[in-house]
Short mmCIF file of C-alpha atoms and ligand atoms in Angstrom, two decimals:
data_model
loop_
_atom_site.label_atom_id
_atom_site.label_comp_id
_atom_site.label_asym_id
_atom_site.label_seq_id
_atom_site.Cartn_x
_atom_site.Cartn_y
_atom_site.Cartn_z
CA UNK Y 24 130.95 158.52 167.36
CA UNK Y 25 127.20 158.43 168.03
CA UNK Y 26 125.74 161.63 169.48
CA UNK Y 27 123.82 161.15 172.72
CA UNK Y 28 121.33 163.49 174.33
CA UNK Y 29 118.30 163.23 172.04
CA UNK Y 30 116.26 161.76 174.90
CA UNK Y 31 115.71 158.61 172.81
CA UNK Y 32 118.44 156.56 174.54
CA UNK Y 33 116.06 154.26 176.42
CA UNK Y 34 113.91 153.63 173.35
CA UNK Y 35 116.60 152.02 171.22
CA UNK Y 36 116.85 148.23 171.55
CA UNK Y 37 119.58 147.50 174.09
CA UNK Y 38 121.65 145.23 171.83
CA UNK Y 39 121.55 147.88 169.09
CA UNK Y 40 122.79 150.55 171.51
CA UNK Y 41 125.65 148.24 172.39
CA UNK Y 42 126.64 147.39 168.81
CA UNK Y 43 129.84 148.86 167.42
CA UNK Y 44 129.01 151.11 164.45
CA UNK Y 45 129.65 149.43 161.10
CA UNK Y 46 132.33 151.28 159.19
CA UNK Y 47 131.39 150.89 155.52
CA UNK Y 48 134.13 150.68 152.93
CA UNK Y 49 134.76 153.89 151.02
CA UNK Y 50 133.25 154.24 147.56
CA UNK Y 51 135.82 154.03 144.77
CA UNK Y 52 135.39 157.67 143.72
CA UNK Y 53 136.11 158.91 147.23
CA UNK Y 54 138.99 156.49 147.77
CA UNK Y 55 140.64 157.36 144.46
CA UNK Y 56 140.22 161.11 144.87
CA UNK Y 57 141.67 160.93 148.37
CA UNK Y 58 144.83 159.55 146.79
CA UNK Y 59 144.68 162.17 144.03
CA UNK Y 60 143.89 159.51 141.41
CA UNK Y 61 141.38 159.28 138.58
CA UNK Y 62 138.78 156.62 139.58
CA UNK Y 63 138.76 155.33 135.98
CA UNK Y 64 142.49 154.62 136.11
CA UNK Y 65 143.02 152.56 139.24
CA UNK Y 66 143.28 148.79 139.75
CA UNK Y 67 140.22 147.98 141.85
CA UNK Y 68 141.10 144.61 143.32
CA UNK Y 69 139.40 144.94 146.70
CA UNK Y 70 135.82 143.63 146.44
CA UNK Y 71 136.01 140.61 144.16
CA UNK Y 72 133.81 142.22 141.54
CA UNK Y 73 133.88 141.21 137.89
CA UNK Y 74 135.94 143.87 136.09
CA UNK Y 75 134.38 142.96 132.74
CA UNK Y 76 130.90 143.89 133.99
CA UNK Y 77 127.69 142.26 132.86
CA UNK Y 78 126.61 140.99 129.46
CA UNK Y 79 125.67 143.60 126.81
CA UNK Y 80 122.22 141.97 126.93
CA UNK Y 81 121.91 143.26 130.51
CA UNK Y 82 122.63 146.82 129.38
CA UNK Y 83 120.11 146.46 126.57
CA UNK Y 84 117.45 145.08 128.93
CA UNK Y 85 118.05 147.94 131.36
CA UNK Y 86 117.86 150.53 128.57
CA UNK Y 87 114.50 149.09 127.55
CA UNK Y 88 113.05 148.98 131.07
CA UNK Y 89 109.39 149.93 131.18
CA UNK Y 90 106.77 150.16 133.95
CA UNK Y 91 109.04 151.81 136.47
CA UNK Y 92 105.92 153.25 138.12
CA UNK Y 93 104.77 149.73 139.04
CA UNK Y 94 106.08 147.53 141.84
CA UNK Y 95 108.23 144.60 140.77
CA UNK Y 96 107.13 140.95 140.90
CA UNK Y 97 107.34 140.13 144.65
CA UNK Y 98 108.23 136.48 143.97
CA UNK Y 99 110.54 137.19 141.01
CA UNK Y 100 108.80 134.40 139.08
CA UNK Y 101 110.55 134.78 135.75
CA UNK Y 102 113.97 135.11 137.33
CA UNK Y 103 113.35 132.10 139.60
CA UNK Y 104 112.45 130.02 136.55
CA UNK Y 105 115.74 130.99 134.91
CA UNK Y 106 117.72 130.32 138.12
CA UNK Y 107 115.97 126.95 138.30
CA UNK Y 108 117.35 126.09 134.88
CA UNK Y 109 120.82 127.48 135.70
CA UNK Y 110 121.15 125.75 139.07
CA UNK Y 111 119.11 122.65 138.17
CA UNK Y 112 116.94 123.11 141.26
CA UNK Y 113 113.09 123.35 141.27
CA UNK Y 114 111.81 126.91 141.43
CA UNK Y 115 109.82 126.23 144.63
CA UNK Y 116 113.23 125.66 146.23
CA UNK Y 117 114.44 129.13 145.22
CA UNK Y 118 114.07 132.55 146.84
CA UNK Y 119 115.55 135.73 145.36
CA UNK Y 120 116.94 138.49 147.56
CA UNK Y 121 118.53 141.93 147.31
CA UNK Y 122 122.04 140.50 147.18
CA UNK Y 123 123.46 137.68 149.26
CA UNK Y 124 123.83 140.10 152.17
CA UNK Y 125 120.05 140.54 152.39
CA UNK Y 126 119.78 136.76 152.31
CA UNK Y 127 122.21 136.42 155.22
CA UNK Y 128 119.98 138.78 157.17
CA UNK Y 129 116.82 136.93 156.15
CA UNK Y 130 118.23 133.55 157.18
CA UNK Y 131 119.41 134.84 160.56
CA UNK Y 132 115.93 136.31 161.11
CA UNK Y 133 114.47 132.95 160.22
CA UNK Y 134 116.37 130.85 162.76
CA UNK Y 135 117.85 133.03 165.49
CA UNK Y 136 116.09 134.17 168.67
CA UNK Y 137 117.87 136.68 170.95
CA UNK Y 138 120.69 134.87 172.74
CA UNK Y 139 120.85 131.97 170.26
CA UNK Y 140 124.27 130.86 169.06
CA UNK Y 141 125.37 131.06 165.43
CA UNK Y 142 128.61 129.40 164.39
CA UNK Y 143 131.10 130.36 161.71
CA UNK Y 144 134.54 129.02 160.86
CA UNK Y 145 137.13 131.76 160.87
CA UNK Y 146 138.69 133.52 159.12
CA UNK Y 147 135.60 133.92 156.96
CA UNK Y 148 133.12 136.46 155.60
CA UNK Y 149 132.36 138.86 158.43
CA UNK Y 150 128.68 139.43 157.71
CA UNK Y 151 127.59 136.11 159.25
CA UNK Y 152 128.78 137.30 162.65
CA UNK Y 153 127.81 140.93 162.05
CA UNK Y 154 124.22 140.14 161.16
CA UNK Y 155 123.95 137.72 164.09
CA UNK Y 156 124.90 140.54 166.47
CA UNK Y 157 122.39 142.86 164.78
CA UNK Y 158 119.77 140.25 165.67
CA UNK Y 159 120.88 139.92 169.30
CA UNK Y 160 122.36 136.47 168.66
CA UNK Y 161 125.67 135.14 169.97
CA UNK Y 162 128.54 134.35 167.62
CA UNK Y 163 130.65 131.25 168.08
CA UNK Y 164 133.86 131.42 166.02
CA UNK Y 165 135.66 128.12 165.40
CA UNK Y 166 139.17 128.64 163.98
CA UNK Y 167 140.06 126.87 160.75
CA UNK Y 168 142.94 124.40 160.54
CA UNK Y 169 146.46 124.88 159.09
CA UNK Y 170 145.30 124.85 155.46
CA UNK Y 171 142.23 126.93 156.33
CA UNK Y 172 140.08 123.78 156.21
CA UNK Y 173 137.03 123.41 158.47
CA UNK Y 174 138.09 121.76 161.71
CA UNK Y 175 135.25 119.21 161.81
CA UNK Y 176 135.78 117.76 165.32
CA UNK Y 177 136.11 121.25 166.85
CA UNK Y 178 133.05 122.47 164.94
CA UNK Y 179 130.90 119.50 165.99
CA UNK Y 180 132.03 119.91 169.58
CA UNK Y 181 131.18 123.64 169.58
CA UNK Y 182 127.82 122.99 167.92
CA UNK Y 183 126.84 120.67 170.75
CA UNK Y 184 128.37 122.67 173.59
CA UNK Y 185 126.81 125.99 172.51
CA UNK Y 186 123.53 124.50 171.23
CA UNK Y 187 124.13 126.24 167.96
CA UNK Y 188 121.03 127.22 165.94
CA UNK Y 189 122.76 127.68 162.59
CA UNK Y 190 126.15 127.16 160.98
CA UNK Y 191 127.83 129.12 158.16
CA UNK Y 192 130.35 127.59 155.81
CA UNK Y 193 131.63 129.70 152.96
CA UNK Y 194 132.76 127.66 149.92
CA UNK Y 195 135.02 128.82 148.36
CA UNK Y 196 135.82 130.69 151.54
CA UNK Y 197 136.24 134.45 151.57
CA UNK Y 198 139.02 135.51 152.24
CA UNK Y 199 141.12 132.34 152.19
CA UNK Y 200 139.99 131.09 148.76
CA UNK Y 201 139.68 127.36 149.53
CA UNK Y 202 136.67 125.13 148.89
CA UNK Y 203 134.94 123.29 151.70
CA UNK Y 204 135.11 119.58 150.97
CA UNK Y 205 132.24 117.14 151.33
CA UNK Y 206 134.18 115.48 154.15
CA UNK Y 207 134.04 118.82 155.98
CA UNK Y 208 130.40 119.73 155.34
CA UNK Y 209 128.46 116.45 155.42
CA UNK Y 210 129.22 115.64 159.10
CA UNK Y 211 127.82 119.07 160.00
CA UNK Y 212 124.68 118.38 157.96
CA UNK Y 213 124.27 115.02 159.67
CA UNK Y 214 123.53 116.86 162.95
CA UNK Y 215 120.25 118.22 161.54
CA UNK Y 216 121.20 121.83 162.43
CA UNK Y 217 120.64 124.32 159.57
CA UNK Y 218 123.91 124.67 157.66
CA UNK Y 219 124.21 127.51 155.18
CA UNK Y 220 126.81 126.99 152.48
CA UNK Y 221 127.66 130.37 150.97
CA UNK Y 222 128.47 129.71 147.31
CA UNK Y 223 128.96 133.35 146.29
CA UNK Y 224 132.07 132.27 144.34
CA UNK Y 225 131.03 128.76 143.30
CA UNK Y 226 131.39 129.32 139.54
CA UNK Y 227 135.11 129.95 139.96
CA UNK Y 228 135.51 126.56 141.64
CA UNK Y 229 133.27 124.41 139.43
CA UNK Y 230 131.86 122.87 142.63
CA UNK Y 231 128.48 123.08 144.34
CA UNK Y 232 126.74 121.34 147.22
CA UNK Y 233 123.37 121.61 145.38
CA UNK Y 234 123.18 117.86 144.75
CA UNK Y 235 122.83 117.31 148.50
CA UNK Y 236 119.61 119.37 148.75
CA UNK Y 237 117.46 116.24 148.30
CA UNK Y 238 119.23 114.35 151.05
CA UNK Y 239 119.59 117.14 153.64
CA UNK Y 240 116.54 119.37 154.35
CA UNK Y 241 118.81 121.42 156.64
CA UNK Y 242 121.16 122.35 153.77
CA UNK Y 243 120.72 125.94 152.59
CA UNK Y 244 122.81 127.28 149.72
CA UNK Y 245 123.25 130.94 148.99
CA UNK Y 246 124.57 132.57 145.81
CA UNK Y 247 124.92 136.02 144.26
CA UNK Y 248 124.85 137.89 140.95
CA UNK Y 249 127.51 140.28 142.29
CA UNK Y 250 130.54 138.22 141.32
CA UNK Y 251 130.68 136.30 138.03
CA UNK Y 252 127.46 137.88 136.68
CA UNK Y 253 128.93 141.36 137.23
CA UNK Y 254 125.87 142.92 138.87
CA UNK Y 255 127.19 143.99 142.29
CA UNK Y 256 125.62 147.44 141.85
CA UNK Y 257 122.13 146.04 141.37
CA UNK Y 258 121.99 143.80 144.44
CA UNK Y 259 120.61 140.38 143.50
CA UNK Y 260 121.25 137.01 145.11
CA UNK Y 261 119.34 133.79 145.74
CA UNK Y 262 118.79 130.89 148.11
CA UNK Y 263 118.50 127.23 147.15
CA UNK Y 264 116.86 125.21 149.92
CA UNK Y 265 114.20 122.78 150.94
CA UNK Y 266 110.58 123.95 150.20
CA UNK Y 267 109.82 124.31 153.93
CA UNK Y 268 112.76 126.70 154.47
CA UNK Y 269 111.71 128.73 151.40
CA UNK Y 270 108.06 128.88 152.53
CA UNK Y 271 108.97 130.21 155.99
CA UNK Y 272 111.56 132.60 154.57
CA UNK Y 273 108.92 133.99 152.19
CA UNK Y 274 106.76 134.88 155.21
CA UNK Y 275 109.42 137.25 156.57
CA UNK Y 276 110.87 138.59 153.32
CA UNK Y 277 109.89 142.17 152.48
CA UNK Y 278 107.44 141.90 149.57
CA UNK Y 279 109.32 144.01 147.00
CA UNK Y 280 112.86 143.27 148.08
CA UNK Y 281 114.38 142.94 144.61
CA UNK Y 282 114.03 145.94 142.28
CA UNK Y 283 112.63 145.66 138.79
CA UNK Y 284 116.04 146.65 137.40
CA UNK Y 285 117.70 143.94 139.48
CA UNK Y 286 115.28 141.24 138.31
CA UNK Y 287 115.49 142.23 134.64
CA UNK Y 288 119.28 142.47 134.73
CA UNK Y 289 119.79 139.14 136.51
CA UNK Y 290 117.47 137.42 134.04
CA UNK Y 291 119.38 138.82 131.06
CA UNK Y 292 122.72 137.91 132.67
CA UNK Y 293 121.66 134.29 133.11
CA UNK Y 294 120.28 134.08 129.59
CA UNK Y 295 123.67 135.03 128.18
CA UNK Y 296 125.46 131.86 129.26
CA UNK Y 297 128.07 132.35 126.61
CA UNK Y 298 129.12 135.66 128.14
CA UNK Y 299 129.20 134.11 131.63
CA UNK Y 300 131.43 131.33 130.30
CA UNK Y 301 133.73 133.79 128.51
CA UNK Y 302 134.12 135.94 131.64
CA UNK Y 303 134.74 132.86 133.75
CA UNK Y 304 137.42 131.67 131.34
CA UNK Y 305 139.11 135.08 131.29
CA UNK Y 306 139.16 135.30 135.09
CA UNK Y 307 140.35 131.73 135.58
CA UNK Y 308 143.24 132.14 133.18
CA UNK Y 309 144.14 135.48 134.76
CA UNK Y 310 144.07 133.78 138.18
CA UNK Y 311 146.59 131.26 136.92
CA UNK Y 312 148.80 133.95 135.36
CA UNK Y 313 148.61 136.06 138.52
CA UNK Y 314 149.63 133.15 140.76
CA UNK Y 315 152.61 132.37 138.49
CA UNK Y 316 153.75 136.03 138.40
CA UNK Y 317 153.34 136.52 142.15
CA UNK Y 318 155.41 133.36 142.82
CA UNK Y 319 158.09 134.58 140.47
CA UNK Y 320 158.20 138.03 142.08
CA UNK Y 321 158.28 136.58 145.60
CA UNK Y 322 156.98 139.60 147.55
CA UNK Y 323 153.43 138.26 147.99
CA UNK Y 324 153.10 134.51 148.51
CA UNK Y 325 149.78 133.30 147.08
CA UNK Y 326 147.66 130.65 148.81
CA UNK Y 327 145.81 128.27 146.46
CA UNK Y 328 142.50 129.75 145.30
CA UNK Y 329 139.24 128.31 143.99
CA UNK Y 330 137.72 131.79 143.76
CA UNK Y 331 138.23 135.10 141.89
CA UNK Y 332 140.58 136.41 144.57
CA UNK Y 333 143.86 135.28 146.03
CA UNK Y 334 144.97 135.51 149.62
CA UNK Y 335 148.67 136.42 149.68
CA UNK Y 336 151.13 136.38 152.54
CA UNK Y 337 153.23 139.57 152.48
CA UNK Y 338 156.98 138.89 152.66
CA UNK Y 339 158.20 140.31 155.97
CA UNK Y 340 154.60 140.29 157.23
CA UNK Y 341 153.90 144.00 157.00
CA UNK Y 342 150.69 143.68 155.03
CA UNK Y 343 149.09 146.73 156.61
CA UNK Y 344 151.82 149.09 155.40
CA UNK Y 345 151.92 147.46 151.98
CA UNK Y 346 148.14 147.87 151.69
CA UNK Y 347 148.44 151.62 152.30
CA UNK Y 348 151.42 151.95 149.95
CA UNK Y 349 149.60 150.12 147.16
CA UNK Y 350 146.59 152.41 147.55
CA UNK Y 351 148.93 155.37 147.02
CA UNK Y 352 149.96 153.71 143.73
CA UNK Y 353 146.31 153.33 142.63
CA UNK Y 354 146.11 149.61 143.46
CA UNK Y 355 143.28 148.85 145.88
CA UNK Y 356 143.34 145.49 147.67
CA UNK Y 357 141.98 144.30 151.04
CA UNK Y 358 143.74 144.06 154.35
CA UNK Y 359 142.01 142.47 157.38
CA UNK Y 360 143.38 143.21 160.85
CA UNK Y 361 142.29 139.76 162.06
CA UNK Y 362 144.03 136.73 163.54
CA UNK Y 363 145.73 134.41 161.01
CA UNK Y 364 145.34 136.85 158.10
CA UNK Y 365 146.82 140.11 159.39
CA UNK Y 366 150.05 139.36 157.53
CA UNK Y 367 148.11 138.89 154.28
CA UNK Y 368 146.41 140.86 151.54
CA UNK Y 369 143.36 139.60 149.66
CA UNK Y 370 143.67 140.54 146.02
CA UNK Y 371 140.84 140.14 143.51
CA UNK Y 372 141.59 138.66 140.12
CA UNK Y 373 141.12 141.47 137.62
CA UNK Y 374 142.08 142.12 134.01
CA UNK Y 375 145.63 141.43 132.79
CA UNK Y 376 146.40 145.14 132.99
CA UNK Y 377 145.31 145.16 136.67
CA UNK Y 378 147.70 142.31 137.47
CA UNK Y 379 150.49 144.11 135.63
CA UNK Y 380 149.79 147.28 137.54
CA UNK Y 381 149.82 145.39 140.87
CA UNK Y 382 153.15 143.73 140.11
CA UNK Y 383 154.71 146.96 138.87
CA UNK Y 384 153.58 148.77 142.03
CA UNK Y 385 154.95 146.01 144.26
CA UNK Y 386 158.32 146.08 142.55
CA UNK Y 387 158.44 149.89 142.74
CA UNK Y 388 157.79 149.65 146.48
CA UNK Y 389 160.36 146.93 147.07
CA UNK Y 390 163.44 149.20 147.06
CA UNK Y 391 161.78 151.47 149.63
CA UNK Y 392 161.10 148.49 151.89
CA UNK Y 393 164.59 147.13 151.44
CA UNK Y 394 166.06 150.50 152.37
CA UNK Y 395 164.03 150.40 155.59
CA UNK Y 396 165.32 146.89 156.43
CA UNK Y 397 169.00 147.94 156.16
C1 LIG H 27 131.23 135.14 150.78
C2 LIG H 27 130.33 136.26 150.40
N1 LIG H 27 129.03 136.12 150.63
C3 LIG H 27 128.18 137.09 150.34
C4 LIG H 27 128.61 138.28 149.79
C5 LIG H 27 127.64 139.38 149.54
O1 LIG H 27 127.25 139.40 148.21
P1 LIG H 27 126.14 140.39 147.68
O2 LIG H 27 126.83 141.42 146.87
O3 LIG H 27 125.24 139.53 146.83
O4 LIG H 27 125.41 140.96 148.86
C6 LIG H 27 129.97 138.47 149.54
C7 LIG H 27 130.45 139.73 148.98
O5 LIG H 27 131.61 140.02 148.91
C8 LIG H 27 130.85 137.43 149.87
O6 LIG H 27 132.16 137.55 149.68
#
């Protein structure tokens, strides 16, 4: 509830006054303590973080940080050079931001005037719509098809009808886990409208749209160090796009948007490719094990996933209650009260012991649910 009566009411921008307050997720410490649990002994499977954390080289680089009294490099030159090598994209086609979320905000600022339409394909990551509303834009949601694929004819039709200024496609899609195919994305790019492909989870899929950057100047790719690289706490992400998009985006980016710690850590993370590969391998094999165990148990039906999380349909559909019960058992997962997915839980792929804890909690809860059904 926002207090009124300060006399400032008429000064706030109207669309901001009308926005619903954002309810941020609770920090792990608070969440765990609320359930009377030790934060170090819970299964945190709710935000698709990397449970193994970053490379030891990151910790070493952070321990040796110097020059904290100086501002960081505003163009993150050294990090961009390393990203260029990692992504095989020229560094003048790269911009670094304070996490992918800052980049979403930057890109909406770049293209959207008040009243302009921004399209996303739902269910998907909620920040595309949220940031659009923060910028007084309009959100056009196009529902995905039966297998959560992009409905290309419906999307093209909505793009034309609503004169859409930008389109968001998440690949692999959060929270459904599926990749967008080239057959889904290329027709959207053919329209010339800016299309942002959010590749926050691309490493887990082995697929990227980066090779289309030369052909489509309206293709913008966004990635993050918060997932595979294990740096969610330091807030670093990047854009891969045509030089013209990068040049305009640089004009509106805050000069020192990425901290020194963030730049140094991301650089060290990328330089330890072996560690990235090892973490990827561990998470991919755990994904496979988790899917097999969930199928065997039968309480949570997993959808196919190309990411480090799995969307699961709860048997009997009561995902909301199961979500709360699992939290009481120290297993934190995500529930979204949204169309198509309100009978599901999104569960991050964690360490083997996290999967075991999830399955044990689900089977402990099963008798209680069965008793209710009788
Ligand atoms: C699809 C997607 N894009 C962007 C982000 C934001 O990433 P960052 O931590 O870099 O802001 C997330 C985080 O969960 C995400 O799932």
